[in-house]
mmCIF file of C-alpha atoms and ligand atoms in Angstrom:
data_model
loop_
_atom_site.group_PDB
_atom_site.id
_atom_site.type_symbol
_atom_site.label_atom_id
_atom_site.label_comp_id
_atom_site.label_asym_id
_atom_site.label_seq_id
_atom_site.Cartn_x
_atom_site.Cartn_y
_atom_site.Cartn_z
ATOM 1 C CA UNK A 1 -6.520 -18.389 -13.690
ATOM 2 C CA UNK A 2 -8.575 -19.217 -16.741
ATOM 3 C CA UNK A 3 -7.519 -22.019 -19.022
ATOM 4 C CA UNK A 4 -7.285 -20.908 -22.626
ATOM 5 C CA UNK A 5 -7.217 -17.225 -21.840
ATOM 6 C CA UNK A 6 -4.752 -16.801 -24.698
ATOM 7 C CA UNK A 7 -1.615 -14.744 -25.101
ATOM 8 C CA UNK A 8 -2.679 -11.718 -23.079
ATOM 9 C CA UNK A 9 -0.618 -9.246 -21.169
ATOM 10 C CA UNK A 10 0.127 -10.514 -17.691
ATOM 11 C CA UNK A 11 -2.176 -9.086 -15.040
ATOM 12 C CA UNK A 12 0.202 -9.898 -12.206
ATOM 13 C CA UNK A 13 3.966 -9.565 -12.652
ATOM 14 C CA UNK A 14 6.436 -10.581 -9.942
ATOM 15 C CA UNK A 15 10.096 -9.575 -10.021
ATOM 16 C CA UNK A 16 13.210 -10.810 -8.247
ATOM 17 C CA UNK A 17 15.265 -7.637 -8.544
ATOM 18 C CA UNK A 18 18.738 -9.128 -8.440
ATOM 19 C CA UNK A 19 22.196 -7.885 -9.392
ATOM 20 C CA UNK A 20 22.530 -4.533 -7.623
ATOM 21 C CA UNK A 21 25.813 -5.487 -5.962
ATOM 22 C CA UNK A 22 27.414 -6.739 -9.161
ATOM 23 C CA UNK A 23 26.214 -3.665 -11.048
ATOM 24 C CA UNK A 24 28.126 -1.542 -8.527
ATOM 25 C CA UNK A 25 31.175 -3.824 -8.385
ATOM 26 C CA UNK A 26 31.846 -3.651 -12.134
ATOM 27 C CA UNK A 27 31.870 0.142 -11.799
ATOM 28 C CA UNK A 28 34.140 0.152 -8.779
ATOM 29 C CA UNK A 29 31.303 1.551 -6.667
ATOM 30 C CA UNK A 30 30.084 0.427 -3.246
ATOM 31 C CA UNK A 31 27.164 -2.001 -3.222
ATOM 32 C CA UNK A 32 25.013 0.739 -1.722
ATOM 33 C CA UNK A 33 25.274 2.652 -5.026
ATOM 34 C CA UNK A 34 23.825 -0.400 -6.763
ATOM 35 C CA UNK A 35 20.913 -0.531 -4.337
ATOM 36 C CA UNK A 36 20.157 3.140 -4.930
ATOM 37 C CA UNK A 37 20.171 2.649 -8.678
ATOM 38 C CA UNK A 38 18.071 -0.437 -8.169
ATOM 39 C CA UNK A 39 15.398 1.714 -6.643
ATOM 40 C CA UNK A 40 15.409 3.916 -9.768
ATOM 41 C CA UNK A 41 14.874 0.811 -11.878
ATOM 42 C CA UNK A 42 11.919 -0.182 -9.688
ATOM 43 C CA UNK A 43 10.407 3.256 -10.099
ATOM 44 C CA UNK A 44 10.757 2.971 -13.889
ATOM 45 C CA UNK A 45 9.155 -0.464 -13.840
ATOM 46 C CA UNK A 46 6.145 0.892 -11.938
ATOM 47 C CA UNK A 47 5.593 3.429 -14.736
ATOM 48 C CA UNK A 48 6.007 0.778 -17.435
ATOM 49 C CA UNK A 49 3.698 -1.633 -15.660
ATOM 50 C CA UNK A 50 1.041 1.066 -15.321
ATOM 51 C CA UNK A 51 1.336 1.822 -19.017
ATOM 52 C CA UNK A 52 0.894 -1.848 -19.848
ATOM 53 C CA UNK A 53 -2.153 -2.251 -17.647
ATOM 54 C CA UNK A 54 -0.554 -4.560 -15.103
ATOM 55 C CA UNK A 55 -2.870 -4.871 -12.115
ATOM 56 C CA UNK A 56 -0.474 -6.282 -9.543
ATOM 57 C CA UNK A 57 3.283 -5.860 -9.342
ATOM 58 C CA UNK A 58 5.094 -7.903 -6.692
ATOM 59 C CA UNK A 59 8.700 -6.935 -6.013
ATOM 60 C CA UNK A 60 11.216 -8.865 -3.940
ATOM 61 C CA UNK A 61 13.225 -6.282 -2.033
ATOM 62 C CA UNK A 62 14.623 -8.143 0.990
ATOM 63 C CA UNK A 63 14.542 -11.848 1.782
ATOM 64 C CA UNK A 64 14.560 -13.603 5.145
ATOM 65 C CA UNK A 65 18.085 -14.721 4.186
ATOM 66 C CA UNK A 66 19.319 -11.200 3.388
ATOM 67 C CA UNK A 67 19.781 -10.591 7.148
ATOM 68 C CA UNK A 68 22.917 -12.733 6.767
ATOM 69 C CA UNK A 69 24.620 -9.953 4.797
ATOM 70 C CA UNK A 70 27.132 -7.638 6.474
ATOM 71 C CA UNK A 71 25.402 -5.421 8.983
ATOM 72 C CA UNK A 72 26.438 -2.263 7.128
ATOM 73 C CA UNK A 73 24.718 -3.452 3.938
ATOM 74 C CA UNK A 74 21.550 -4.396 5.821
ATOM 75 C CA UNK A 75 21.532 -0.926 7.355
ATOM 76 C CA UNK A 76 21.966 0.703 3.957
ATOM 77 C CA UNK A 77 18.969 -1.239 2.681
ATOM 78 C CA UNK A 78 16.773 -0.362 5.659
ATOM 79 C CA UNK A 79 17.731 3.308 5.347
ATOM 80 C CA UNK A 80 16.908 3.175 1.664
ATOM 81 C CA UNK A 81 13.465 1.675 2.370
ATOM 82 C CA UNK A 82 12.769 4.459 4.871
ATOM 83 C CA UNK A 83 13.952 7.168 2.417
ATOM 84 C CA UNK A 84 11.928 5.768 -0.443
ATOM 85 C CA UNK A 85 8.790 5.574 1.670
ATOM 86 C CA UNK A 86 9.176 9.128 2.911
ATOM 87 C CA UNK A 87 9.838 10.383 -0.605
ATOM 88 C CA UNK A 88 7.190 8.381 -2.457
ATOM 89 C CA UNK A 89 4.303 8.194 0.003
ATOM 90 C CA UNK A 90 2.598 11.241 -1.495
ATOM 91 C CA UNK A 91 3.018 9.920 -4.995
ATOM 92 C CA UNK A 92 1.497 6.509 -4.223
ATOM 93 C CA UNK A 93 -1.520 8.334 -2.928
ATOM 94 C CA UNK A 94 -1.794 10.810 -5.812
ATOM 95 C CA UNK A 95 -1.395 8.105 -8.436
ATOM 96 C CA UNK A 96 -3.933 5.847 -6.700
ATOM 97 C CA UNK A 97 -1.441 3.036 -6.188
ATOM 98 C CA UNK A 98 -2.056 0.578 -3.404
ATOM 99 C CA UNK A 99 1.064 -0.415 -1.541
ATOM 100 C CA UNK A 100 1.262 -3.594 0.474
ATOM 101 C CA UNK A 101 4.204 -5.205 2.251
ATOM 102 C CA UNK A 102 4.692 -8.948 2.315
ATOM 103 C CA UNK A 103 6.762 -10.410 5.124
ATOM 104 C CA UNK A 104 7.271 -10.287 8.845
ATOM 105 C CA UNK A 105 7.676 -6.581 9.409
ATOM 106 C CA UNK A 106 8.222 -6.927 13.179
ATOM 107 C CA UNK A 107 11.922 -7.506 12.679
ATOM 108 C CA UNK A 108 12.424 -4.001 11.279
ATOM 109 C CA UNK A 109 12.964 -0.874 13.418
ATOM 110 C CA UNK A 110 9.715 0.500 14.841
ATOM 111 C CA UNK A 111 9.880 3.745 12.863
ATOM 112 C CA UNK A 112 10.183 1.837 9.598
ATOM 113 C CA UNK A 113 7.324 -0.512 10.491
ATOM 114 C CA UNK A 114 5.162 2.498 11.372
ATOM 115 C CA UNK A 115 5.969 4.138 8.022
ATOM 116 C CA UNK A 116 5.146 0.915 6.151
ATOM 117 C CA UNK A 117 1.850 0.438 7.984
ATOM 118 C CA UNK A 118 0.945 4.093 7.486
ATOM 119 C CA UNK A 119 1.397 4.006 3.732
ATOM 120 C CA UNK A 120 -0.497 0.701 3.552
ATOM 121 C CA UNK A 121 -3.436 2.270 5.390
ATOM 122 C CA UNK A 122 -3.276 5.467 3.378
ATOM 123 C CA UNK A 123 -3.349 3.652 0.031
ATOM 124 C CA UNK A 124 -5.574 0.694 0.984
ATOM 125 C CA UNK A 125 -8.537 1.845 -1.101
ATOM 126 C CA UNK A 126 -6.569 2.651 -4.260
ATOM 127 C CA UNK A 127 -7.348 0.503 -7.255
ATOM 128 C CA UNK A 128 -5.166 1.630 -10.153
ATOM 129 C CA UNK A 129 -2.451 -0.912 -9.419
ATOM 130 C CA UNK A 130 -1.375 -2.883 -6.366
ATOM 131 C CA UNK A 131 2.327 -2.940 -5.610
ATOM 132 C CA UNK A 132 3.385 -5.652 -3.187
ATOM 133 C CA UNK A 133 6.889 -5.438 -1.799
ATOM 134 C CA UNK A 134 8.500 -8.464 -0.178
ATOM 135 C CA UNK A 135 10.516 -7.321 2.822
ATOM 136 C CA UNK A 136 11.839 -9.852 5.310
ATOM 137 C CA UNK A 137 9.850 -12.123 3.040
ATOM 138 C CA UNK A 138 10.511 -15.833 2.631
ATOM 139 C CA UNK A 139 8.263 -18.250 0.784
ATOM 140 C CA UNK A 140 8.815 -20.950 3.383
ATOM 141 C CA UNK A 141 8.225 -18.578 6.288
ATOM 142 C CA UNK A 142 4.997 -17.495 4.593
ATOM 143 C CA UNK A 143 3.756 -21.080 4.274
ATOM 144 C CA UNK A 144 4.667 -21.807 7.904
ATOM 145 C CA UNK A 145 2.871 -18.740 9.232
ATOM 146 C CA UNK A 146 -0.206 -19.631 7.175
ATOM 147 C CA UNK A 147 -0.180 -23.180 8.583
ATOM 148 C CA UNK A 148 0.165 -21.799 12.078
ATOM 149 C CA UNK A 149 -2.781 -19.448 11.671
ATOM 150 C CA UNK A 150 -4.978 -22.289 10.473
ATOM 151 C CA UNK A 151 -3.776 -24.551 13.300
ATOM 152 C CA UNK A 152 -4.738 -21.855 15.821
ATOM 153 C CA UNK A 153 -8.239 -21.705 14.373
ATOM 154 C CA UNK A 154 -8.554 -25.479 14.521
ATOM 155 C CA UNK A 155 -7.389 -25.456 18.143
ATOM 156 C CA UNK A 156 -9.942 -22.757 18.949
ATOM 157 C CA UNK A 157 -12.644 -25.005 17.507
ATOM 158 C CA UNK A 158 -13.488 -22.508 14.748
ATOM 159 C CA UNK A 159 -12.300 -24.620 11.847
ATOM 160 C CA UNK A 160 -12.507 -28.300 10.923
ATOM 161 C CA UNK A 161 -9.282 -29.741 9.436
ATOM 162 C CA UNK A 162 -11.316 -31.094 6.489
ATOM 163 C CA UNK A 163 -12.348 -27.524 5.651
ATOM 164 C CA UNK A 164 -8.752 -26.600 4.835
ATOM 165 C CA UNK A 165 -8.373 -26.499 1.084
ATOM 166 C CA UNK A 166 -6.023 -24.702 -1.307
ATOM 167 C CA UNK A 167 -8.134 -21.581 -1.421
ATOM 168 C CA UNK A 168 -8.416 -21.224 2.346
ATOM 169 C CA UNK A 169 -4.698 -21.898 2.714
ATOM 170 C CA UNK A 170 -3.798 -19.306 0.063
ATOM 171 C CA UNK A 171 -5.956 -16.742 1.864
ATOM 172 C CA UNK A 172 -3.739 -17.015 4.964
ATOM 173 C CA UNK A 173 -0.564 -16.167 3.070
ATOM 174 C CA UNK A 174 0.858 -12.640 3.079
ATOM 175 C CA UNK A 175 -0.405 -12.440 -0.506
ATOM 176 C CA UNK A 176 -3.922 -13.483 0.588
ATOM 177 C CA UNK A 177 -6.718 -12.152 -1.582
ATOM 178 C CA UNK A 178 -4.624 -11.561 -4.697
ATOM 179 C CA UNK A 179 -4.200 -13.724 -7.773
ATOM 180 C CA UNK A 180 -1.010 -15.688 -8.427
ATOM 181 C CA UNK A 181 1.622 -14.050 -10.643
ATOM 182 C CA UNK A 182 1.236 -14.697 -14.361
ATOM 183 C CA UNK A 183 4.858 -13.808 -15.051
ATOM 184 C CA UNK A 184 7.962 -13.916 -12.860
ATOM 185 C CA UNK A 185 11.011 -11.978 -14.010
ATOM 186 C CA UNK A 186 14.407 -12.563 -12.394
ATOM 187 C CA UNK A 187 17.315 -10.371 -13.362
ATOM 188 C CA UNK A 188 20.985 -10.873 -12.499
ATOM 189 C CA UNK A 189 21.621 -14.146 -14.296
ATOM 190 C CA UNK A 190 20.686 -16.506 -11.453
ATOM 191 C CA UNK A 191 18.338 -19.350 -12.311
ATOM 192 C CA UNK A 192 16.647 -19.904 -8.975
ATOM 193 C CA UNK A 193 13.744 -18.681 -6.876
ATOM 194 C CA UNK A 194 15.709 -17.797 -3.725
ATOM 195 C CA UNK A 195 12.671 -18.506 -1.524
ATOM 196 C CA UNK A 196 10.303 -16.138 -3.344
ATOM 197 C CA UNK A 197 6.541 -16.897 -3.552
ATOM 198 C CA UNK A 198 6.982 -20.663 -3.307
ATOM 199 C CA UNK A 199 3.259 -21.339 -3.075
ATOM 200 C CA UNK A 200 2.136 -18.716 -5.594
ATOM 201 C CA UNK A 201 4.472 -19.560 -8.489
ATOM 202 C CA UNK A 202 2.988 -23.021 -9.123
ATOM 203 C CA UNK A 203 1.867 -22.126 -12.675
ATOM 204 C CA UNK A 204 3.652 -18.840 -13.234
ATOM 205 C CA UNK A 205 5.640 -18.340 -16.433
ATOM 206 C CA UNK A 206 9.321 -17.772 -15.608
ATOM 207 C CA UNK A 207 11.569 -15.295 -17.408
ATOM 208 C CA UNK A 208 15.255 -15.001 -16.610
ATOM 209 C CA UNK A 209 17.645 -12.369 -17.904
ATOM 210 C CA UNK A 210 21.347 -11.704 -17.462
ATOM 211 C CA UNK A 211 20.696 -7.985 -17.136
ATOM 212 C CA UNK A 212 21.615 -6.664 -13.711
ATOM 213 C CA UNK A 213 18.658 -5.063 -11.962
ATOM 214 C CA UNK A 214 19.764 -1.382 -12.133
ATOM 215 C CA UNK A 215 20.028 -1.775 -15.930
ATOM 216 C CA UNK A 216 16.536 -3.245 -16.304
ATOM 217 C CA UNK A 217 14.975 -0.922 -18.867
ATOM 218 C CA UNK A 218 11.587 -0.368 -20.473
ATOM 219 C CA UNK A 219 12.875 -2.319 -23.491
ATOM 220 C CA UNK A 220 13.827 -5.254 -21.270
ATOM 221 C CA UNK A 221 10.362 -5.235 -19.780
ATOM 222 C CA UNK A 222 8.841 -5.269 -23.266
ATOM 223 C CA UNK A 223 11.038 -8.256 -24.142
ATOM 224 C CA UNK A 224 9.761 -10.114 -21.095
ATOM 225 C CA UNK A 225 6.170 -9.344 -22.088
ATOM 226 C CA UNK A 226 6.763 -10.548 -25.645
ATOM 227 C CA UNK A 227 8.243 -13.774 -24.275
ATOM 228 C CA UNK A 228 5.201 -14.179 -22.042
ATOM 229 C CA UNK A 229 2.833 -13.661 -24.957
ATOM 230 C CA UNK A 230 4.557 -16.505 -26.784
ATOM 231 C CA UNK A 231 3.977 -18.993 -23.973
ATOM 232 C CA UNK A 232 1.202 -21.556 -24.009
ATOM 233 C CA UNK A 233 -0.248 -21.970 -20.541
ATOM 234 C CA UNK A 234 -1.680 -25.461 -20.306
ATOM 235 C CA UNK A 235 -2.031 -25.946 -16.554
ATOM 236 C CA UNK A 236 -1.350 -29.641 -16.942
ATOM 237 C CA UNK A 237 -3.792 -30.149 -19.784
ATOM 238 C CA UNK A 238 -2.993 -31.287 -23.300
ATOM 239 C CA UNK A 239 -3.926 -27.974 -24.869
ATOM 240 C CA UNK A 240 -4.459 -24.430 -23.706
ATOM 241 C CA UNK A 241 -7.559 -24.235 -25.885
ATOM 242 C CA UNK A 242 -10.618 -25.395 -23.933
ATOM 243 C CA UNK A 243 -12.561 -25.957 -27.180
ATOM 244 C CA UNK A 244 -10.093 -28.610 -28.355
ATOM 245 C CA UNK A 245 -9.649 -30.054 -24.889
HETATM 246 C C1 IPE B 301 19.442 -7.576 -5.146
HETATM 247 O O1 IPE B 301 20.752 -7.329 -5.527
HETATM 248 C C2 IPE B 301 19.000 -6.726 -3.978
HETATM 249 C C3 IPE B 301 18.853 -7.465 -2.721
HETATM 250 C C4 IPE B 301 18.968 -8.757 -2.564
HETATM 251 C C5 IPE B 301 18.533 -6.693 -1.555
HETATM 252 P P1 IPE B 301 21.959 -8.006 -4.783
HETATM 253 O O2 IPE B 301 22.356 -7.158 -3.635
HETATM 254 O O3 IPE B 301 21.658 -9.419 -4.445
HETATM 255 O O4 IPE B 301 23.087 -7.943 -5.893
HETATM 256 P P2 IPE B 301 24.088 -9.088 -6.308
HETATM 257 O O5 IPE B 301 23.271 -10.312 -6.604
HETATM 258 O O6 IPE B 301 25.009 -9.292 -5.152
HETATM 259 O O7 IPE B 301 24.763 -8.560 -7.514
HETATM 260 C C1 IPE B 302 17.028 -12.618 -3.946
HETATM 261 O O1 IPE B 302 18.316 -12.215 -4.271
HETATM 262 C C2 IPE B 302 16.418 -11.662 -2.965
HETATM 263 C C3 IPE B 302 16.080 -10.343 -3.494
HETATM 264 C C4 IPE B 302 16.225 -9.950 -4.726
HETATM 265 C C5 IPE B 302 15.534 -9.437 -2.528
HETATM 266 P P1 IPE B 302 19.590 -12.756 -3.508
HETATM 267 O O2 IPE B 302 20.756 -12.091 -4.103
HETATM 268 O O3 IPE B 302 19.407 -12.617 -2.040
HETATM 269 O O4 IPE B 302 19.538 -14.316 -3.866
HETATM 270 P P2 IPE B 302 20.718 -15.384 -3.903
HETATM 271 O O5 IPE B 302 21.489 -15.258 -2.636
HETATM 272 O O6 IPE B 302 21.556 -15.101 -5.092
HETATM 273 O O7 IPE B 302 19.998 -16.702 -4.038
HETATM 274 MG MG1 MG B 303 21.854 -11.160 -5.443
#
């Protein structure tokens, strides 16, 4: 983050893709239909983000709390993840997109974990855009696992507690190595974070829209970018302009 970097396009955009169920309900369709259409919206957003030069796109697909949904819905979502991976793996590779999953993957079926790890390995060197997908992701769980990893290193005598600073801590998170989001978009008319990127959103600009996720269009994305460009990022200072500061 650079103070006074001006109204640029966001380099890192994070999205809470919410409202699939309601999109389906108003059409008298099962929630699964909303999730399928939600995937189409995500695909469209990837294209739009590429066009706008976004470097990192972080999508919230399944939270640690989403396991509390009816078993049938959880299964629909896991099947959809597996389908999407099988269908899109080739394309991620061809388009030089790096795919990375954030979250504790161990809770998913082995075949799905293998597919996720495979596509991560296959695309690891791609640099056109990084797509991070939160699956069984929780911001609190992420902070706890980071703390645990550091505690293990202290116990092993490899790390002094005084050496733990914000940068080292951030490196242990699932998002380790990547910048914080510049812009967070949440669709579906809920004004909350629902346990997404709790550490990383400290100075992120927030954009909320009533639009349900399957309806999130290229025009909506442009509106979010325009809103972002109008924000003044001060990072606690009096002015965003370092010359006047
Ligand atoms: C977001 O849509 C997708 C997931 C959380 C997996 P929802 O399924 O939460 O849809 P609503 O909020 O019930 O409409
Ligand atoms: C947040 O949406 C999680 C994802 C979009 C994956 P939820 O629908 O789970 O959030 P709440 O329950 O409305 O807070
Ligand atoms: Mg929801």
